Short mmCIF file of C-alpha atoms in Angstrom, two decimals:
data_model
loop_
_atom_site.label_atom_id
_atom_site.label_comp_id
_atom_site.label_asym_id
_atom_site.label_seq_id
_atom_site.Cartn_x
_atom_site.Cartn_y
_atom_site.Cartn_z
CA MET A 1 -13.91 1.63 17.29
CA THR A 2 -13.52 0.33 13.74
CA THR A 3 -13.19 -3.44 13.50
CA ILE A 4 -10.36 -4.40 11.16
CA LYS A 5 -10.65 -7.77 9.39
CA LEU A 6 -7.48 -9.32 7.98
CA HIS A 7 -6.91 -12.52 6.00
CA ASN A 8 -4.63 -14.60 8.20
CA THR A 9 -2.42 -16.88 6.14
CA ARG A 10 -1.88 -19.09 9.17
CA THR A 11 -5.60 -19.93 9.49
CA ARG A 12 -6.52 -19.25 5.85
CA THR A 13 -9.54 -17.26 6.98
CA LYS A 14 -10.47 -13.60 7.34
CA GLU A 15 -10.52 -12.78 11.04
CA ASP A 16 -11.38 -9.87 13.27
CA PHE A 17 -8.10 -8.26 14.23
CA VAL A 18 -7.87 -8.00 18.03
CA PRO A 19 -4.45 -6.81 19.16
CA ILE A 20 -2.59 -8.33 22.10
CA ASP A 21 -2.28 -4.83 23.56
CA PRO A 22 -4.33 -2.05 21.94
CA MET A 23 -1.92 0.44 23.51
CA ASN A 24 0.97 -1.09 21.56
CA VAL A 25 -0.05 -2.76 18.30
CA ARG A 26 3.06 -4.45 16.91
CA MET A 27 3.88 -5.33 13.29
CA TYR A 28 7.02 -6.82 11.72
CA VAL A 29 7.60 -6.86 7.95
CA CYS A 30 10.52 -8.51 6.20
CA GLY A 31 12.63 -5.84 4.54
CA PRO A 32 15.13 -5.88 1.68
CA THR A 33 18.53 -7.40 1.30
CA VAL A 34 20.43 -4.24 0.49
CA TYR A 35 22.75 -5.21 -2.34
CA ASP A 36 21.28 -2.97 -5.07
CA ARG A 37 18.38 -0.73 -6.08
CA ALA A 38 14.87 -1.95 -5.21
CA HIS A 39 12.98 -3.21 -8.25
CA LEU A 40 9.32 -2.51 -8.76
CA GLY A 41 8.24 -5.81 -7.23
CA ASN A 42 10.18 -4.99 -4.02
CA ALA A 43 8.05 -1.90 -3.59
CA ARG A 44 4.69 -3.70 -3.53
CA PRO A 45 4.91 -5.00 0.06
CA VAL A 46 6.27 -1.61 1.16
CA VAL A 47 3.17 0.15 -0.14
CA ALA A 48 0.74 -2.56 1.01
CA PHE A 49 2.00 -2.61 4.59
CA ASP A 50 2.36 1.14 4.61
CA VAL A 51 -1.42 1.31 4.07
CA LEU A 52 -1.88 -1.14 6.94
CA TYR A 53 0.38 0.93 9.15
CA ARG A 54 -1.66 4.05 8.34
CA LEU A 55 -4.90 2.23 9.05
CA LEU A 56 -3.66 0.93 12.40
CA ARG A 57 -2.53 4.40 13.37
CA HIS A 58 -5.89 5.78 12.32
CA VAL A 59 -7.83 3.25 14.49
CA TYR A 60 -5.55 2.88 17.51
CA GLY A 61 -3.64 6.18 17.49
CA ALA A 62 -0.26 7.09 16.05
CA ASP A 63 1.47 6.58 19.41
CA HIS A 64 0.09 3.13 19.88
CA VAL A 65 1.52 1.31 16.83
CA THR A 66 5.08 -0.07 16.48
CA TYR A 67 6.14 -0.99 13.00
CA VAL A 68 9.47 -2.77 12.45
CA ARG A 69 11.02 -3.51 9.03
CA ASN A 70 14.53 -4.88 8.88
CA PHE A 71 17.50 -4.49 6.51
CA THR A 72 19.47 -7.63 5.67
CA ASP A 73 23.05 -6.38 5.34
CA VAL A 74 24.77 -9.76 5.60
CA ASP A 75 24.80 -11.14 2.05
CA ASP A 76 27.13 -12.63 -0.55
CA LYS A 77 26.15 -10.03 -3.20
CA ILE A 78 27.05 -7.16 -0.83
CA ASN A 79 30.35 -8.91 -0.11
CA ALA A 80 31.04 -9.38 -3.83
CA THR A 81 30.49 -5.67 -4.60
CA ALA A 82 32.70 -4.64 -1.69
CA LEU A 83 35.40 -7.11 -2.75
CA ALA A 84 35.33 -5.78 -6.33
CA ARG A 85 35.73 -2.22 -5.04
CA LYS A 86 38.65 -3.25 -2.88
CA GLN A 87 40.33 -4.99 -5.82
CA ALA A 88 39.77 -1.81 -7.86
CA GLY A 89 41.78 0.13 -5.33
CA ALA A 90 39.18 1.47 -2.93
CA GLU A 91 40.51 2.44 0.48
CA GLY A 92 39.47 0.73 3.68
CA SER A 93 39.05 -2.80 4.97
CA LEU A 94 36.56 -5.17 3.38
CA GLU A 95 34.29 -4.76 6.42
CA GLN A 96 34.33 -0.97 5.92
CA LEU A 97 33.57 -1.33 2.18
CA VAL A 98 30.71 -3.70 3.04
CA GLN A 99 29.38 -1.07 5.45
CA GLU A 100 29.72 1.66 2.79
CA ARG A 101 27.83 -0.43 0.30
CA SER A 102 25.07 -1.16 2.76
CA ASP A 103 24.79 2.52 3.71
CA GLU A 104 24.63 3.45 0.08
CA THR A 105 21.86 1.03 -0.86
CA ILE A 106 19.84 1.71 2.31
CA GLY A 107 19.94 5.40 1.40
CA TRP A 108 18.68 4.61 -2.08
CA TYR A 109 15.94 2.41 -0.70
CA LEU A 110 14.63 4.94 1.78
CA HIS A 111 14.67 7.67 -0.87
CA ASP A 112 12.82 5.58 -3.45
CA MET A 113 10.25 4.24 -1.02
CA GLY A 114 9.75 7.75 0.36
CA ALA A 115 9.01 8.94 -3.19
CA LEU A 116 6.13 6.42 -3.20
CA GLY A 117 4.74 8.03 -0.10
CA ALA A 118 5.79 5.25 2.29
CA MET A 119 6.21 6.32 5.89
CA GLU A 120 9.40 5.14 7.58
CA PRO A 121 8.78 2.37 10.16
CA ASP A 122 9.33 3.06 13.83
CA ALA A 123 12.40 0.79 13.78
CA MET A 124 14.61 -0.33 10.91
CA PRO A 125 17.18 -2.74 12.39
CA ARG A 126 20.17 -3.94 10.43
CA ALA A 127 21.15 -7.58 10.77
CA THR A 128 24.75 -6.63 11.56
CA GLU A 129 23.55 -4.77 14.67
CA TYR A 130 22.01 -7.93 16.16
CA ILE A 131 24.71 -10.58 15.70
CA ALA A 132 25.09 -11.08 19.45
CA GLN A 133 21.39 -11.68 19.83
CA MET A 134 21.42 -14.18 17.00
CA ILE A 135 24.29 -16.09 18.56
CA ALA A 136 22.43 -16.18 21.87
CA MET A 137 19.30 -17.55 20.19
CA ILE A 138 21.29 -20.19 18.35
CA GLU A 139 22.97 -21.27 21.63
CA ASP A 140 19.55 -21.56 23.23
CA LEU A 141 18.22 -23.68 20.36
CA ILE A 142 21.17 -26.07 20.68
CA ALA A 143 20.64 -26.30 24.45
CA LYS A 144 16.98 -27.17 23.91
CA GLY A 145 17.78 -29.88 21.36
CA HIS A 146 16.43 -27.98 18.33
CA ALA A 147 19.78 -27.32 16.66
CA TYR A 148 23.21 -28.92 16.30
CA ALA A 149 26.72 -27.90 15.33
CA ALA A 150 28.55 -29.67 12.50
CA GLU A 151 31.78 -28.68 10.70
CA GLY A 152 31.64 -25.02 11.63
CA HIS A 153 27.93 -24.82 10.80
CA VAL A 154 24.91 -24.80 13.06
CA LEU A 155 21.69 -26.22 11.65
CA PHE A 156 18.12 -26.23 12.88
CA ALA A 157 16.85 -29.81 13.34
CA VAL A 158 13.49 -29.83 11.50
CA ASP A 159 12.67 -33.25 13.01
CA SER A 160 12.47 -31.57 16.43
CA TRP A 161 9.55 -29.50 15.17
CA LYS A 162 8.22 -31.94 12.58
CA GLU A 163 4.59 -32.00 13.66
CA HIS A 164 4.31 -28.23 13.23
CA TYR A 165 6.79 -27.48 10.42
CA GLY A 166 5.02 -26.59 7.20
CA ALA A 167 1.72 -25.45 8.79
CA LEU A 168 1.98 -21.89 7.45
CA SER A 169 2.57 -22.95 3.86
CA GLY A 170 0.40 -26.09 4.03
CA ARG A 171 3.17 -28.62 3.42
CA SER A 172 4.28 -31.72 5.25
CA VAL A 173 7.94 -32.43 5.92
CA ASP A 174 7.81 -35.71 4.04
CA ASP A 175 6.31 -34.02 0.97
CA MET A 176 8.86 -31.28 1.14
CA ILE A 177 11.74 -33.72 1.28
CA ALA A 178 10.35 -35.65 -1.67
CA GLY A 179 10.14 -32.59 -3.90
CA ALA A 180 12.72 -30.28 -2.41
CA ARG A 181 15.65 -28.61 -3.97
CA VAL A 182 17.70 -28.37 -0.82
CA GLU A 183 21.40 -28.07 -0.29
CA VAL A 184 22.95 -31.54 -0.04
CA ALA A 185 25.61 -31.49 2.62
CA PRO A 186 27.18 -34.44 4.50
CA TYR A 187 26.86 -32.65 7.84
CA LYS A 188 23.07 -32.48 7.66
CA LYS A 189 21.08 -34.98 9.67
CA ASN A 190 17.97 -34.29 7.61
CA PRO A 191 17.86 -32.78 4.10
CA MET A 192 15.38 -30.15 5.29
CA ASP A 193 17.60 -28.94 8.16
CA PHE A 194 18.53 -25.29 7.49
CA VAL A 195 21.50 -23.14 8.37
CA LEU A 196 21.57 -20.93 11.46
CA TRP A 197 25.31 -20.21 11.32
CA LYS A 198 27.92 -20.81 8.70
CA PRO A 199 31.69 -20.32 8.59
CA SER A 200 33.36 -17.33 6.90
CA THR A 201 36.67 -17.39 5.13
CA ASP A 202 39.38 -14.93 6.05
CA GLU A 203 38.45 -12.85 2.98
CA LEU A 204 34.84 -12.41 3.98
CA PRO A 205 33.16 -10.54 6.84
CA GLY A 206 32.59 -12.67 9.93
CA TRP A 207 32.04 -12.63 13.65
CA ASP A 208 33.53 -14.74 16.43
CA SER A 209 31.15 -17.36 17.81
CA PRO A 210 31.29 -20.61 19.87
CA TRP A 211 31.39 -22.46 16.51
CA GLY A 212 34.24 -20.47 15.01
CA ARG A 213 34.41 -17.28 12.95
CA GLY A 214 31.32 -17.05 10.73
CA ARG A 215 28.07 -15.30 10.00
CA PRO A 216 24.35 -15.98 10.51
CA GLY A 217 22.03 -17.72 8.13
CA TRP A 218 19.28 -15.58 6.65
CA HIS A 219 16.32 -16.95 8.60
CA ILE A 220 17.67 -16.44 12.12
CA GLU A 221 18.01 -12.69 11.53
CA CYS A 222 14.30 -11.86 11.62
CA SER A 223 13.62 -14.16 14.55
CA ALA A 224 16.26 -12.47 16.67
CA MET A 225 15.41 -8.93 15.65
CA SER A 226 11.64 -9.32 16.07
CA TYR A 227 12.12 -10.86 19.53
CA GLU A 228 14.37 -8.03 20.67
CA LEU A 229 12.14 -5.26 19.37
CA LEU A 230 8.64 -6.69 19.69
CA GLY A 231 8.86 -9.55 22.22
CA GLU A 232 8.07 -13.26 21.97
CA SER A 233 4.44 -12.51 20.91
CA PHE A 234 3.36 -9.76 18.57
CA ASP A 235 0.40 -9.00 16.35
CA ILE A 236 1.26 -9.05 12.66
CA HIS A 237 4.05 -10.43 10.48
CA GLY A 238 4.03 -9.48 6.82
CA GLY A 239 5.89 -9.98 3.61
CA GLY A 240 5.61 -11.17 0.03
CA ASN A 241 4.15 -14.61 -0.53
CA ASP A 242 7.47 -15.74 -2.00
CA LEU A 243 8.80 -15.60 1.58
CA MET A 244 6.14 -17.94 2.99
CA PHE A 245 8.38 -20.92 2.41
CA PRO A 246 11.06 -21.39 3.51
CA HIS A 247 11.78 -18.04 5.20
CA HIS A 248 8.64 -17.49 7.23
CA GLU A 249 8.25 -21.18 7.92
CA ASN A 250 11.74 -21.26 9.32
CA GLU A 251 11.19 -18.13 11.34
CA ILE A 252 8.20 -19.76 13.05
CA ALA A 253 10.18 -22.92 13.82
CA GLN A 254 13.14 -21.06 15.33
CA SER A 255 11.04 -18.58 17.28
CA LYS A 256 8.52 -21.04 18.68
CA CYS A 257 11.26 -23.44 19.73
CA ALA A 258 13.32 -20.68 21.31
CA HIS A 259 10.29 -19.16 23.08
CA PRO A 260 7.77 -21.99 23.51
CA HIS A 261 5.47 -19.90 25.71
CA GLY A 262 5.13 -17.16 23.11
CA GLU A 263 2.85 -17.01 20.08
CA PHE A 264 5.43 -15.35 17.83
CA ALA A 265 3.15 -13.68 15.21
CA ARG A 266 -0.62 -14.09 15.59
CA PHE A 267 -1.53 -12.76 12.10
CA TRP A 268 0.42 -13.53 8.96
CA LEU A 269 -0.24 -11.35 5.85
CA HIS A 270 1.27 -12.00 2.44
CA ASN A 271 1.04 -9.92 -0.67
CA GLU A 272 0.95 -11.44 -4.18
CA MET A 273 3.58 -10.87 -6.82
CA LEU A 274 3.82 -8.25 -9.56
CA GLN A 275 3.87 -8.61 -13.32
CA VAL A 276 4.72 -6.09 -16.07
CA GLU A 277 2.39 -5.87 -19.04
CA GLY A 278 1.02 -9.32 -18.24
CA LYS A 279 4.42 -11.06 -17.95
CA LYS A 280 6.67 -11.96 -15.06
CA MET A 281 9.27 -9.28 -14.58
CA SER A 282 12.72 -10.54 -15.59
CA LYS A 283 15.89 -9.22 -17.13
CA SER A 284 15.72 -11.77 -19.91
CA LEU A 285 12.39 -10.33 -21.11
CA GLY A 286 13.69 -6.79 -20.92
CA ASN A 287 10.84 -5.74 -18.58
CA PHE A 288 12.91 -5.55 -15.38
CA PHE A 289 13.21 -2.11 -13.85
CA THR A 290 13.73 -0.45 -10.56
CA VAL A 291 11.64 2.16 -8.77
CA HIS A 292 14.50 4.57 -9.42
CA ASP A 293 14.30 3.85 -13.16
CA LEU A 294 10.66 4.89 -13.23
CA LEU A 295 11.29 7.98 -11.18
CA GLU A 296 14.14 8.98 -13.46
CA GLN A 297 11.83 8.49 -16.50
CA GLY A 298 9.46 11.05 -15.00
CA VAL A 299 6.84 8.71 -13.55
CA PRO A 300 5.78 10.36 -10.26
CA GLY A 301 5.99 8.26 -7.14
CA GLU A 302 2.39 9.11 -6.32
CA VAL A 303 1.35 7.60 -9.68
CA ILE A 304 3.24 4.39 -8.93
CA ARG A 305 1.50 4.23 -5.56
CA PHE A 306 -1.90 4.77 -7.13
CA VAL A 307 -1.40 1.96 -9.63
CA PHE A 308 -0.40 -0.40 -6.82
CA LEU A 309 -3.44 0.47 -4.71
CA GLN A 310 -5.86 -0.23 -7.54
CA THR A 311 -5.27 -3.95 -7.01
CA HIS A 312 -5.93 -5.83 -3.75
CA TYR A 313 -2.72 -6.80 -2.08
CA ARG A 314 -3.54 -10.54 -2.16
CA LYS A 315 -4.15 -10.55 -5.93
CA PRO A 316 -1.45 -10.57 -8.62
CA MET A 317 -0.80 -7.02 -9.85
CA ASP A 318 -0.06 -6.09 -13.43
CA TRP A 319 1.94 -2.89 -13.99
CA THR A 320 1.12 -1.38 -17.40
CA GLU A 321 1.83 1.97 -19.03
CA LYS A 322 -1.88 2.40 -19.64
CA LYS A 323 -2.56 2.14 -15.89
CA ALA A 324 0.18 4.62 -15.14
CA HIS A 325 -1.22 7.11 -17.64
CA GLU A 326 -4.76 6.72 -16.27
CA ALA A 327 -3.52 7.10 -12.72
CA GLU A 328 -1.69 10.31 -13.63
CA THR A 329 -4.78 11.76 -15.29
CA THR A 330 -6.95 10.92 -12.26
CA LEU A 331 -4.49 12.33 -9.78
CA ARG A 332 -4.16 15.54 -11.71
CA LYS A 333 -7.92 15.99 -11.63
CA TRP A 334 -8.09 15.25 -7.92
CA ARG A 335 -5.25 17.63 -7.16
CA ALA A 336 -6.88 20.37 -9.18
CA LEU A 337 -10.16 19.80 -7.34
CA THR A 338 -8.51 19.95 -3.87
CA THR A 339 -6.12 22.86 -4.52
CA GLY A 340 -6.44 25.41 -1.70
CA ILE A 341 -8.89 23.14 0.18
CA GLU A 342 -8.49 22.14 3.83
CA PRO A 343 -9.06 18.39 4.41
CA ALA A 344 -12.17 17.34 6.28
CA ALA A 345 -11.76 16.49 9.92
CA THR A 346 -11.87 12.76 9.15
CA ALA A 347 -11.91 10.43 6.19
CA ALA A 348 -15.17 9.27 4.66
CA PRO A 349 -16.55 6.26 6.60
CA ALA A 350 -16.89 4.21 3.43
CA VAL A 351 -13.16 4.63 2.75
CA ILE A 352 -12.24 3.44 6.23
CA ASP A 353 -14.76 0.56 5.96
CA ALA A 354 -13.11 -0.57 2.70
CA LEU A 355 -9.63 -0.46 4.19
CA ALA A 356 -10.80 -2.28 7.34
CA ASP A 357 -12.04 -5.12 5.13
CA ASP A 358 -8.66 -6.73 4.59
CA LEU A 359 -7.12 -3.63 3.06
CA ASN A 360 -9.58 -3.31 0.21
CA THR A 361 -7.71 -0.42 -1.43
CA ALA A 362 -9.54 -0.88 -4.74
CA GLY A 363 -12.79 -0.31 -2.89
CA ALA A 364 -11.34 2.74 -1.17
CA ILE A 365 -10.27 4.23 -4.50
CA ALA A 366 -13.73 3.60 -5.93
CA GLU A 367 -15.13 5.65 -3.08
CA LEU A 368 -12.55 8.41 -3.81
CA HIS A 369 -13.83 8.50 -7.43
CA ARG A 370 -17.35 8.97 -6.06
CA LEU A 371 -16.31 11.81 -3.79
CA ALA A 372 -14.51 13.51 -6.67
CA ALA A 373 -17.53 13.14 -8.99
CA GLU A 374 -19.77 14.72 -6.36
CA GLY A 375 -17.34 17.60 -5.74
CA GLU A 376 -16.71 16.60 -2.12
CA ALA A 377 -13.22 18.10 -2.22
CA ALA A 378 -12.55 18.27 1.55
CA SER A 379 -13.66 14.70 2.12
CA LEU A 380 -11.75 13.52 -0.92
CA LEU A 381 -8.56 15.10 0.38
CA ALA A 382 -8.86 13.68 3.91
CA SER A 383 -9.83 10.24 2.57
CA ALA A 384 -7.04 10.10 0.00
CA GLN A 385 -4.44 11.06 2.57
CA VAL A 386 -5.41 8.02 4.71
CA ILE A 387 -3.96 5.79 1.97
CA GLY A 388 -1.01 8.08 1.23
CA LEU A 389 -2.39 10.01 -1.76
CA LEU A 390 -2.73 13.77 -2.29
CA ALA A 391 -0.17 14.49 0.41
CA GLY A 392 1.16 18.02 0.20
CA ASN A 393 4.78 16.94 -0.06
CA MET A 394 4.08 14.72 -3.09
CA GLY A 395 2.28 17.13 -5.37
CA ALA A 396 5.05 19.11 -7.12
CA TRP A 397 4.84 16.86 -10.19
CA ALA A 398 1.20 17.93 -10.76
CA GLU A 399 1.74 21.68 -10.69
CA THR A 400 1.54 21.72 -14.51
CA ALA A 401 -2.06 20.54 -14.41
CA SER A 402 -3.44 24.08 -14.83
CA ALA A 403 -1.96 24.54 -18.33
CA ASP A 404 -4.66 25.06 -20.90
CA LEU A 405 -4.01 22.59 -23.72
CA SER A 406 -7.36 22.71 -25.43
CA SER A 407 -6.17 24.94 -28.31
CA HIS A 408 -3.28 22.62 -29.01
CA ALA A 409 -5.54 19.57 -28.88
CA LYS A 410 -7.90 21.26 -31.36
CA LYS A 411 -4.97 22.17 -33.62
CA LEU A 412 -3.80 18.55 -33.76
CA ALA A 413 -7.35 17.27 -34.20
CA ASP A 414 -7.97 19.65 -37.15
CA ALA A 415 -4.64 18.62 -38.75
CA ARG A 416 -5.58 15.01 -38.35
CA VAL A 417 -8.93 15.53 -40.08
CA LEU A 418 -7.22 17.27 -42.99
CA ALA A 419 -4.56 14.57 -43.22
CA MET A 420 -7.23 11.86 -43.46
CA GLN A 421 -8.62 13.74 -46.51
CA ASN A 422 -5.42 14.43 -48.39
CA LYS A 423 -3.39 11.47 -47.11
CA ASP A 424 -0.54 13.74 -46.06
CA PHE A 425 0.31 13.26 -42.40
CA SER A 426 3.45 15.39 -42.26
CA GLU A 427 1.74 18.19 -40.30
CA VAL A 428 0.30 15.69 -37.84
CA ASP A 429 3.76 14.16 -37.33
CA ARG A 430 5.31 17.66 -36.86
CA LEU A 431 2.77 18.67 -34.22
CA LYS A 432 3.04 15.33 -32.37
CA ALA A 433 6.84 15.62 -32.30
CA ALA A 434 6.61 19.15 -30.90
CA TYR A 435 4.17 18.17 -28.21
CA VAL A 436 6.17 15.14 -27.16
CA ALA A 437 9.29 17.30 -26.97
CA ALA A 438 7.38 19.64 -24.63
CA GLY A 439 6.65 16.75 -22.31
CA LEU A 440 3.13 15.88 -23.42
CA GLU A 441 1.73 12.45 -24.05
CA VAL A 442 -0.34 12.51 -27.26
CA ARG A 443 -3.41 10.22 -27.24
CA MET A 444 -5.42 9.98 -30.41
CA SER A 445 -8.51 7.83 -30.80
CA LYS A 446 -11.90 7.85 -32.53
CA GLU A 447 -13.17 10.06 -29.71
CA GLY A 448 -10.64 12.76 -30.46
CA VAL A 449 -7.24 14.06 -29.33
CA GLU A 450 -6.05 14.32 -25.72
CA LEU A 451 -2.79 15.93 -24.60
CA VAL A 452 -1.63 14.75 -21.13
CA PRO A 453 1.26 16.48 -19.34
CA SER A 454 3.98 14.23 -18.01
CA ALA A 455 6.13 14.99 -14.97
CA GLY A 456 8.66 16.71 -17.26
CA PHE A 457 6.14 18.97 -19.05
CA ASP A 458 7.47 22.41 -19.99
CA ALA A 459 4.72 24.82 -21.11
CA ALA A 460 7.29 27.26 -22.42
CA LYS A 461 8.14 24.81 -25.20
CA LEU A 462 4.64 25.17 -26.61
CA GLU A 463 4.99 28.87 -27.39
CA GLY A 464 6.67 28.25 -30.71
CA VAL A 465 4.24 25.56 -31.89
CA GLU A 466 2.06 27.07 -34.65
#
């Protein structure tokens, strides 16, 4: 059996992955707070852990892997949208409008992530479905001296776990207090204590509890849901490295204190963040966009996935238009090579070896390039499908790849040569405009002219270009 090696954030080393039970390999990944469309950065962990899910299924069998990814549907932003709709005259109670908003955004999320080739997890629990379990866990933490009630709130007492708190992120409690931006509240015994339960006003959704009507804090959600679905010990917990502190640190504290005989998660995996054209994605820079935005612009989901997989999940990833164009060109060539081909019985060993080495997707793609160069179409197809590429249900965008554009490329190249001689570029501009209108990307360089079809390419629009 293939030995998978994973970089464990908890130990800061790459370790051989040995599951607790090879007949039921269990993985939990923190999912989205469903208040709006998923932006491009939200999609990176989805793709990274989808590859791990596929690898685990390949090694241990599809029936022996349980993947859980939650939806956080208790959130102030969801409440605000629902309240605005109610004030605008929408029918139904605020709770119903919150439910409608959550249903709407979860539907968007699943559609957009599906467009990237992500398989749906085995379980996708919503926080609102596990309120009773959260209340029970909070009551247990209070009974064990790890939490306390104060002014309608319940807080986790970090001092009760002080010798362990911060081990995942490599911080000490004293250092965290010294440099922390934490909520200052008179009811806190320690500035680092965090909320397990908080009161709700009459205007906001809430649930009855021993501490009054309220709602759970963010961190308790994942602890309760992972326990109910995976048990007190499971194999892998994943998420973006922005969740390492405080979210994952707080999960560990709650879960280990509630279930001291369990291990909680044995392996912790964290993906790095995403940039756009070398800069942090932000609305102020004008480079903030959602997965839906890219899909609407004609960027195929398979192309987005390919760009993601070119960078190791633990390294910062830079999304650029150039990478997207290059990915599209490569995928078109690979799809043309594998058209009508049955995949090989198994993926190339070198591809599996790369993935088993801490999800080295860049190494796997390098091997796919080699297979394509050598004309190994069946092996290329089987190997690409292991990482979610060249799937049959994702290829409609590439059906224009067979269009012969050589005559048009030559026409533009000849016009360009003539324009350089007489300094009149009007014909070049006319041809470029026509090709762009037909859905072609025009690339001109010293090496020549290349016309690349986009997802919206319409060959019929070229018939009138003379």
